[in-house]
Coordinates of C-alpha atoms and ligand atoms in Angstrom, one line a residue:
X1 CA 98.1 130.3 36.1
X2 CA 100.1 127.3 37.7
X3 CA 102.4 124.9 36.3
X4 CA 102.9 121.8 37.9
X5 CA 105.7 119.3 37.6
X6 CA 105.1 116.8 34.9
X7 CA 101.9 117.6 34.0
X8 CA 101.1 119.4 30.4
X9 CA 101.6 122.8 31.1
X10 CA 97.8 125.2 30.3
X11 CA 98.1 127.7 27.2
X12 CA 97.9 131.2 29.1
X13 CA 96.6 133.0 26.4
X14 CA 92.8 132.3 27.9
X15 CA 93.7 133.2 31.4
X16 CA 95.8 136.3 31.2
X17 CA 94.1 139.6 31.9
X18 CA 96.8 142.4 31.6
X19 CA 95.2 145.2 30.1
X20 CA 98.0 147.1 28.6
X21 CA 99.0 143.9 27.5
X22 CA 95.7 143.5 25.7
X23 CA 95.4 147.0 24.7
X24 CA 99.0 146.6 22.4
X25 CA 97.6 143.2 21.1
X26 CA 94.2 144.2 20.2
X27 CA 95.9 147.1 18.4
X28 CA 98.1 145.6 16.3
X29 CA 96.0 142.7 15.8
X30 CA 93.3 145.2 14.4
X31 CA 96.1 146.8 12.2
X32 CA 99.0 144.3 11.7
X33 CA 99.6 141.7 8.9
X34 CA 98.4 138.6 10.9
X35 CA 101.8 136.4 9.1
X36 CA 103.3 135.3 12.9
X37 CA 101.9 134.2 16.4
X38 CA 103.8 135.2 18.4
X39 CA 103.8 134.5 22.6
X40 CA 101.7 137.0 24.4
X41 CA 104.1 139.0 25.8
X42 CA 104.6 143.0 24.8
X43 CA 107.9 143.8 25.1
X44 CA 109.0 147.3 26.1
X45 CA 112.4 147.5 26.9
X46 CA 115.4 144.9 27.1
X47 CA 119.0 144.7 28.4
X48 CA 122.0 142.2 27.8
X49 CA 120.3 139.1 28.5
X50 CA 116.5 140.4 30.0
X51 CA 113.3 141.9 28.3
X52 CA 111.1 143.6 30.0
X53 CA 107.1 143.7 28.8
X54 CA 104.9 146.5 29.2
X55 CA 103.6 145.3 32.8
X56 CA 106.6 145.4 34.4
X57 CA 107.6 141.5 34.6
X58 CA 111.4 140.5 33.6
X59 CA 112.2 137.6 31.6
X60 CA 115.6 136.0 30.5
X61 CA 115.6 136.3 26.8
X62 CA 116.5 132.2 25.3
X63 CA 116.0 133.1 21.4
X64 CA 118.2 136.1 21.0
X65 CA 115.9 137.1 18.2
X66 CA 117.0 134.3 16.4
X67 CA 120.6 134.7 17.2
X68 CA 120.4 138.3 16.5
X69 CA 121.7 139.5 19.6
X70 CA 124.3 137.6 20.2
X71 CA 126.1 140.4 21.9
X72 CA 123.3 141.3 24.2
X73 CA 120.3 143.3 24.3
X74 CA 121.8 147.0 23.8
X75 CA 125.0 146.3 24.2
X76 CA 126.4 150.0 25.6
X77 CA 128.9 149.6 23.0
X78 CA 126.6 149.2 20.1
X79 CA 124.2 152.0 21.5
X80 CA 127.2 154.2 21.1
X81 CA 128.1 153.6 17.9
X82 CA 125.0 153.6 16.4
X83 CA 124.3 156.8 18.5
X84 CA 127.7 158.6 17.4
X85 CA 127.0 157.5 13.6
X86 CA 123.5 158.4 13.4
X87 CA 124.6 162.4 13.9
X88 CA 126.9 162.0 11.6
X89 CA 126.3 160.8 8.2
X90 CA 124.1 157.2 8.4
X91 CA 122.7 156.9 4.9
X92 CA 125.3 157.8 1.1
X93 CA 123.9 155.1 -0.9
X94 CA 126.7 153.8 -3.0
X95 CA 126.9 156.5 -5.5
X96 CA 129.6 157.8 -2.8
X97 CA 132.3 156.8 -0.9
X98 CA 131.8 156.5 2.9
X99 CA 134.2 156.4 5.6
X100 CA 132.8 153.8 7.3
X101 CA 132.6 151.2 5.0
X102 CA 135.9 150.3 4.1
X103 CA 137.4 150.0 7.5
X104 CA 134.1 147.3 8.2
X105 CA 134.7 145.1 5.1
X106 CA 138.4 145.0 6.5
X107 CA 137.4 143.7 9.7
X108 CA 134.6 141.7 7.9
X109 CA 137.1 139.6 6.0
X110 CA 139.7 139.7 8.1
X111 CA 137.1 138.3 11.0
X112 CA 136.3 135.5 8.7
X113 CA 140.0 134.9 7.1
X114 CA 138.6 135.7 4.0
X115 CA 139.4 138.2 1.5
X116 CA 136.2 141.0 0.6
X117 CA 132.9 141.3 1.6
X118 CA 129.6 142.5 -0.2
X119 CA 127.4 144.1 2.3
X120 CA 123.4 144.1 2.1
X121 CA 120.6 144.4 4.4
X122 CA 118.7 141.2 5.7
X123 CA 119.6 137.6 5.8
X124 CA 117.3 137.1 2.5
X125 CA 119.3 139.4 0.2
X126 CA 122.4 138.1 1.5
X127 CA 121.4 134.8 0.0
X128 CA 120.1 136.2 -3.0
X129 CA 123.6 137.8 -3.9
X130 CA 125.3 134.6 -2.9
X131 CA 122.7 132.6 -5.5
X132 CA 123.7 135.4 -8.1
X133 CA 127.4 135.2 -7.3
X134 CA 127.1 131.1 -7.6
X135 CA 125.5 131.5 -11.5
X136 CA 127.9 134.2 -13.2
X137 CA 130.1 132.0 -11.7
X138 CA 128.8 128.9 -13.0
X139 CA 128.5 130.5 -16.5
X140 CA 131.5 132.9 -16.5
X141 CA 134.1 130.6 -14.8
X142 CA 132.8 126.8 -15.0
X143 CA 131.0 127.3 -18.7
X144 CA 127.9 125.9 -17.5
X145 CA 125.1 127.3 -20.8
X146 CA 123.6 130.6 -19.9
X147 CA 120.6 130.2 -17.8
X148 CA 121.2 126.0 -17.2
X149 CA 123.1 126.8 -13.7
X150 CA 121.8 124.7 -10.9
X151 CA 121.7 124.4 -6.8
X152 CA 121.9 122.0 -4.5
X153 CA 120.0 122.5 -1.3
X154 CA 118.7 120.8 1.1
X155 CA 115.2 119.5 2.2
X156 CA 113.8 121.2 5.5
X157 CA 116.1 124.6 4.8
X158 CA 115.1 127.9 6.1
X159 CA 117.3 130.4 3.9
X160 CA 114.6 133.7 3.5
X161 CA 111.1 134.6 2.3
X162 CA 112.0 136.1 -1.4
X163 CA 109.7 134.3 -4.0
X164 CA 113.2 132.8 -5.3
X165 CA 114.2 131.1 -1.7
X166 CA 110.6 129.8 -0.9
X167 CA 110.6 128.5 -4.3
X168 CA 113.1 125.9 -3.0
X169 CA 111.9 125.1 0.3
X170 CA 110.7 122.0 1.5
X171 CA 108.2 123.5 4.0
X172 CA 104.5 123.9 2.6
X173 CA 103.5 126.6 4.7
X174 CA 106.6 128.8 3.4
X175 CA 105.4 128.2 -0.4
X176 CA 101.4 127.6 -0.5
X177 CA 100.4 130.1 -3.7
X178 CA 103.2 132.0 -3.4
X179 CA 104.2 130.7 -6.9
X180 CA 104.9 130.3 -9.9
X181 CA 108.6 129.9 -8.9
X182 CA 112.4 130.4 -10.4
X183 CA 113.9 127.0 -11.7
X184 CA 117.6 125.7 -10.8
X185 CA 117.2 124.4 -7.2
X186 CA 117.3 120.5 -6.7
X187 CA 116.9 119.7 -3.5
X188 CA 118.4 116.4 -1.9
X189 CA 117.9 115.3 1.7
X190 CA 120.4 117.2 4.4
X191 CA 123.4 115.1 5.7
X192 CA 123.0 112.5 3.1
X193 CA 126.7 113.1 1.3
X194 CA 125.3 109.8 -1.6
X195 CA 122.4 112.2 -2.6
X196 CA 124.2 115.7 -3.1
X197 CA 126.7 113.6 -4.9
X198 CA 124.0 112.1 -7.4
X199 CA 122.9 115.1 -7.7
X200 CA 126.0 116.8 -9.1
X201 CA 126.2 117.3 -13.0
X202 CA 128.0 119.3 -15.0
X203 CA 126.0 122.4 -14.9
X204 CA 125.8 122.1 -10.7
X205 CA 127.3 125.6 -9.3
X206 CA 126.7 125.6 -5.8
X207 CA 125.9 123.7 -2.9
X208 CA 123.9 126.0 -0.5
X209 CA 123.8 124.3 3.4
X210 CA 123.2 125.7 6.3
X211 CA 125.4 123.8 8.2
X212 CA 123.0 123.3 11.7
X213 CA 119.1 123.8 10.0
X214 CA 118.2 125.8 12.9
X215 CA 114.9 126.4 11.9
X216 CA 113.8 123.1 10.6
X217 CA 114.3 122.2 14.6
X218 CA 118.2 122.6 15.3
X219 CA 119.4 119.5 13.3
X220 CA 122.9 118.8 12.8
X221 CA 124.1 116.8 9.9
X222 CA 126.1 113.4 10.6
X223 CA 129.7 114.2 12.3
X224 CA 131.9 114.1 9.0
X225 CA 129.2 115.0 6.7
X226 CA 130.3 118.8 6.5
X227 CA 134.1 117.9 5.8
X228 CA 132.8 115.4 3.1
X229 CA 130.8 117.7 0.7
X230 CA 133.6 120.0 0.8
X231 CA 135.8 117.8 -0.5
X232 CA 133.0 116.8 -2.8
X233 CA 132.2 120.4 -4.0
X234 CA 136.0 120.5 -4.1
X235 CA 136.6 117.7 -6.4
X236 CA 133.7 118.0 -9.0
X237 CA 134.4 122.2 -9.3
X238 CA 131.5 123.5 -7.2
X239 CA 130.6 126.1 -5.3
X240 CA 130.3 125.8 -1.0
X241 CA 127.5 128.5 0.1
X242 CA 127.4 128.5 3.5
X243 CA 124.6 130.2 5.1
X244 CA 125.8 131.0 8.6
X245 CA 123.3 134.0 9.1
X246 CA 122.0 131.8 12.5
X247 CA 124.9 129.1 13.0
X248 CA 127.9 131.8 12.4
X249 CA 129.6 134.5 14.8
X250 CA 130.0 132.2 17.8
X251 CA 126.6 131.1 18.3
X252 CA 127.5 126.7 18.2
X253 CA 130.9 127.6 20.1
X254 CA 132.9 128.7 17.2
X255 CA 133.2 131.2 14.6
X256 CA 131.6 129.5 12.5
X257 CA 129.7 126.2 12.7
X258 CA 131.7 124.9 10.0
X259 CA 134.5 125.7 12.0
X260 CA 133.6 122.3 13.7
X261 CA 134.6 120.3 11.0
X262 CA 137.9 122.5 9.6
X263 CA 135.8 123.5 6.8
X264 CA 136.4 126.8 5.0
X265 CA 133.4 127.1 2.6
X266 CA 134.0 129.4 -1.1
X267 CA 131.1 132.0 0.4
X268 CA 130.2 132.9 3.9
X269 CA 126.8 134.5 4.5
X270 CA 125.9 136.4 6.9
X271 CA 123.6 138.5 8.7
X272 CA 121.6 139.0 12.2
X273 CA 124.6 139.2 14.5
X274 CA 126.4 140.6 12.7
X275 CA 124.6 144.1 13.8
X276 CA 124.0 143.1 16.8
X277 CA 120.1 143.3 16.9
X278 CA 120.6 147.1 16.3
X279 CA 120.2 147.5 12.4
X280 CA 119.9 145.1 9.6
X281 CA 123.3 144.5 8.3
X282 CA 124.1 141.0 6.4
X283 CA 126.6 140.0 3.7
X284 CA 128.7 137.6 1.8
X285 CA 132.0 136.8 2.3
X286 CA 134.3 135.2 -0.1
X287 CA 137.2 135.5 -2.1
X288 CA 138.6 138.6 -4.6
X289 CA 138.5 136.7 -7.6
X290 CA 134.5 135.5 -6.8
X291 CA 133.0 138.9 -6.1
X292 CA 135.0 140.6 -8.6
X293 CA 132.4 139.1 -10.8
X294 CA 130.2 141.5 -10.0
X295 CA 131.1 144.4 -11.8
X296 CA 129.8 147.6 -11.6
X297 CA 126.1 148.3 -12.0
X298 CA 125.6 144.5 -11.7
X299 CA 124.0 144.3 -8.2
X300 CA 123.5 146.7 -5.3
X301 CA 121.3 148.3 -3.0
X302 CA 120.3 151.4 -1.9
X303 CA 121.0 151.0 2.0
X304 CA 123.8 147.9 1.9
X305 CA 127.4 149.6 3.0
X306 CA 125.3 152.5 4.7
X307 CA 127.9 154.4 6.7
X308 CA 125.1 153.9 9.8
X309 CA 125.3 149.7 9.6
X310 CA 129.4 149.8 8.1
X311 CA 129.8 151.4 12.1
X312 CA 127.3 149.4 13.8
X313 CA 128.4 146.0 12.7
X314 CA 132.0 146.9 12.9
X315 CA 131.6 147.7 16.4
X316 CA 129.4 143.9 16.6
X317 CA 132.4 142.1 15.7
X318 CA 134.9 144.2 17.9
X319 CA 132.3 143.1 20.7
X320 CA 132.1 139.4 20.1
X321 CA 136.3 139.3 19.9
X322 CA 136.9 141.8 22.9
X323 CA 134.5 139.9 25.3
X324 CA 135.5 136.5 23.7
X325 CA 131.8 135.4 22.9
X326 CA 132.9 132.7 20.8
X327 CA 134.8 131.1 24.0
X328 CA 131.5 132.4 26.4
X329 CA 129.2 130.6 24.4
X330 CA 131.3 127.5 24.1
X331 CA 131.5 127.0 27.8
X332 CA 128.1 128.3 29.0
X333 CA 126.7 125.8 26.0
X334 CA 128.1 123.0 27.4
X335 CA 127.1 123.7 30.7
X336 CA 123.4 124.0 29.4
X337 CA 123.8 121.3 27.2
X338 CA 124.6 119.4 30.3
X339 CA 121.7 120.4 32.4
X340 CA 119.1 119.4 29.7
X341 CA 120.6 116.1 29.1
X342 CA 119.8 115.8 32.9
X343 CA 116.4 116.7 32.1
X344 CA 113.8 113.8 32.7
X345 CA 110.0 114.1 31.2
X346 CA 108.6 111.8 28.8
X347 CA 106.8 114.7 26.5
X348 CA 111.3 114.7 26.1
X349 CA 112.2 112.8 22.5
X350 CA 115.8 114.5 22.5
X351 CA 117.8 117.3 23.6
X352 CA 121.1 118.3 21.5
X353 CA 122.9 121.3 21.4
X354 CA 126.3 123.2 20.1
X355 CA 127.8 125.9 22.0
X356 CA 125.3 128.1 22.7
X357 CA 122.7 126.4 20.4
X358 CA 120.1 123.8 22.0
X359 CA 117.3 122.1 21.8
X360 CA 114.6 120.3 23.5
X361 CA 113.1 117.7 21.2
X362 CA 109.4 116.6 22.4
X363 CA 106.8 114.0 21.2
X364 CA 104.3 117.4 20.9
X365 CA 103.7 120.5 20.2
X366 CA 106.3 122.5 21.8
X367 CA 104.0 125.6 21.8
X368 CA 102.1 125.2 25.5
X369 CA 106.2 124.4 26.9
X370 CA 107.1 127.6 26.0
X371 CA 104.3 129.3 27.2
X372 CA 105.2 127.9 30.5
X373 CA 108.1 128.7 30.4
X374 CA 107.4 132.2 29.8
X375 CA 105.3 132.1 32.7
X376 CA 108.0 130.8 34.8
X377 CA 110.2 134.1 32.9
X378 CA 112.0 132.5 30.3
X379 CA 111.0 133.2 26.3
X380 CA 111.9 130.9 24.1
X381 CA 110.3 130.0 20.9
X382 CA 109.0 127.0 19.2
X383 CA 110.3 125.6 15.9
X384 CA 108.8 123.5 13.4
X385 CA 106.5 122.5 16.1
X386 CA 107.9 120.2 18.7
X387 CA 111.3 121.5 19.0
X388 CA 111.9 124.0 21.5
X389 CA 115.1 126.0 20.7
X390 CA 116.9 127.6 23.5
X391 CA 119.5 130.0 22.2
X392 CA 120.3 132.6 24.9
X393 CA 122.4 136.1 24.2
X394 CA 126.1 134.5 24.4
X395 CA 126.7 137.3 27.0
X396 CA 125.0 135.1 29.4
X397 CA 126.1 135.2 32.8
X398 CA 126.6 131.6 35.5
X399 CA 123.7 133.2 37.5
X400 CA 121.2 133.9 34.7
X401 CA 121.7 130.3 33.1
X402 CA 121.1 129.0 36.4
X403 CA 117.9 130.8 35.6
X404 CA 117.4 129.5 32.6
X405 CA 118.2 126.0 34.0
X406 CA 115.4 126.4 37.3
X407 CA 113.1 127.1 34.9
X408 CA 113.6 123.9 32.8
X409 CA 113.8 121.8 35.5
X410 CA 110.1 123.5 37.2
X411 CA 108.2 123.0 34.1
X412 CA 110.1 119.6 33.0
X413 CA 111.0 118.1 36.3
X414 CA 114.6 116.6 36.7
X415 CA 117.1 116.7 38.7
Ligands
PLP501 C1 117.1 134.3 9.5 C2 117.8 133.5 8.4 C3 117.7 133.9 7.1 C4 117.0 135.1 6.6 O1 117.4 136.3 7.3 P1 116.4 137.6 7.2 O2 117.2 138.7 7.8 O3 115.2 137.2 8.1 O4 116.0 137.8 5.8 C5 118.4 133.1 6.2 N1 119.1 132.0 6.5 C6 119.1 131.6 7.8 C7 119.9 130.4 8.1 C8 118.5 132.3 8.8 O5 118.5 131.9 10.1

């Protein structure tokens, strides 16, 4: 297949002819859940910032499993300690102690300046416990009635794919007959600080925001807006969820993406990185007096705080401080940020980005763009259609952006 300059690139899904590359595809196409589409590419192995796919050919990973591996494709320190856990004790359960848990839930909270962590699994469960955490609190602290506890969210979030976090979301391919859904969501529109405060009453408990809706296309709210509904949850006694499973552990250029603004939200979840890409580990972070209202027998799960995760993710956030990946991702950001604003195509609407966080914005489907790009060796994914993401591991090297950059500017044109 060719690509030329600003032409619209071909879809190579007609024209490719790989037969391992077929042979995986057909097979899991015969046998697989049919719930994603993804690019046409089999990966096989991958290191630091490449993947390699079953034929041999290299490309320069730019979605980081949606900012999962924000320390790299097996980072050597994270094959080791998953390696030197796994022979010797990866799986308790919580009916035991475990040696590893209690030294990551210090580093946890001390990474995030907060005071205990609750570990879980994925990203979803993570947010489940923080909606749990929100209502005792709302009925046990604030005196909202039993069972009248509401949330504020926002239209276009991504937060899961339990029937409770679909249930709110704005996006109809998420929720079509996946009903009948749990009650206590209002949703108002993201960055608009009138509407979450018209939607306050007295029985609000949280406000749950990602604070860049990476999936709904990389938006950021209004400068200010972030600073303003704390102060707003704040004032009227309400909960600040912040869902930093994408935004958080240095993938805008900070900490956290609320860093941005000085705010400190009341509950920090987490997940993806957090592991990085080696083991499902997420969690919420908050204060003592919050999580102690969970008391025993209360919530849990069989694998969150598993001796094998506690090490992995300990290890993940040793990683991102030793090699300063908050500061990397920073700097290489703007220096990406920089070449895509130089970017000239008129398929372009917008390009925006934070730290290590960008996006192209199109007038089209951003699918066929990525597909040229992958032919050109750079994966990167679409999002919510015409937004192509570009989110590389922030381990990224000067020479492999420059990459990533040649590649833009072949299938975009520019400078
Ligand atoms: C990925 C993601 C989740 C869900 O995480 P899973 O591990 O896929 O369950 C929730 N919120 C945000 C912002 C995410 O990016």
């Amino acid at each position: 297949m060719t690509t030329t300059t600003n032409t619209m690139p071909h879809t190579m899904s007609h024209t490719r002819s790989h037969t391992r590359t077929d042979a995986f595809i057909a097979q899991e196409e015969a046998f697989g859940a049919h719930n994603y589409r993804p690019l046409d590419l089999v990966v096989a192995e991958a290191q630091g910032v490449w993947v390699t796919d079953v034929e041999g050919k290299r490309y320069l990973d730019c979605l980081s499993a949606y900012s999962a591996v924000n320390q790299g494709h097996a980072h050597p320190r994270l094959v080791a300690a998953l390696t030197a856990q796994a022979q010797r004790v990866t799986l308790t359960s919580r009916a035991f102690r475990n040696d590893q848990l209690g030294p990551f839930s210090e580093a946890l909270a001390r990474f995030c300046g907060m005071e205990a962590v609750l570990p879980m699994n994925t990203g979803a469960e993570a947010v489940e416990t923080a909606i749990k955490l929100a209502r005792r609190w709302a009925y046990r602290v604030k005196g909202v009635a039993d069972g009248e506890a509401e949330i504020i969210a926002f239209t276009n979030n991504f937060h899961g794919r339990t029937t409770t976090l679909v249930g709110f979301s704005s996006e109809p391919s998420y929720r079509a007959h996946f009903g009948p859904f749990a009650p206590g969501f209002r949703l108002v529109p993201f960055g608009d600080i009138a509407a979450v405060r018209a939607a306050m009453t007295s029985r609000t408990a949280a406000v749950l925001i990602e604070p860049v809706q990476c999936e709904a296309g990389v938006l950021f709210p209004p400068d200010g807006f972030l600073r303003e509904l704390a102060a707003l949850c704040a004032r009227e006694a309400v909960l600040l969820i912040a869902d930093e499973i994408q935004t958080g552990l240095g993938r805008t250029g900070a900490k956290f993406a609320c860093d941005h603004e000085g705010v400190t939200p009341d509950v920090y979840v987490l997940g993806k990185a957090l592991s990085g890409g080696m083991y499902p580990v997420s969690a919420v972070v908050s204060s003592r007096a919050l999580l102690d209202l969970f008391e025993p027998g209360s919530h849990g799960s069989t694998y969150g705080g598993n001796p094998l995760g506690c090490a992995v993710a300990r290890e993940a956030l040793a990683v991102l401080e030793d090699e300063q990946l908050v500061e990397r991702s920073r700097a290489q950001g703007a220096e990406l940020l920089r070449a895509l604003q130089a970017l000239r195509h008129p398929a372009i609407k917008a390009v925006r980005g934070r730290g290590l966080l960008c996006a192209i914005e199109l007038h089209e489907p951003a699918r066929p763009w990525c597909e040229a790009l992958m032919a050109r060796g750079v994966l990167c994914k679409e999002t919510h259609g015409t937004v192509i993401r570009l989110a590389p591991p922030l381990v990224i090297g000067d020479a492999e952006l420059a990459v990533c950059v040649e590649a833009l500017e072949a299938v975009f044109g520019g400078a």
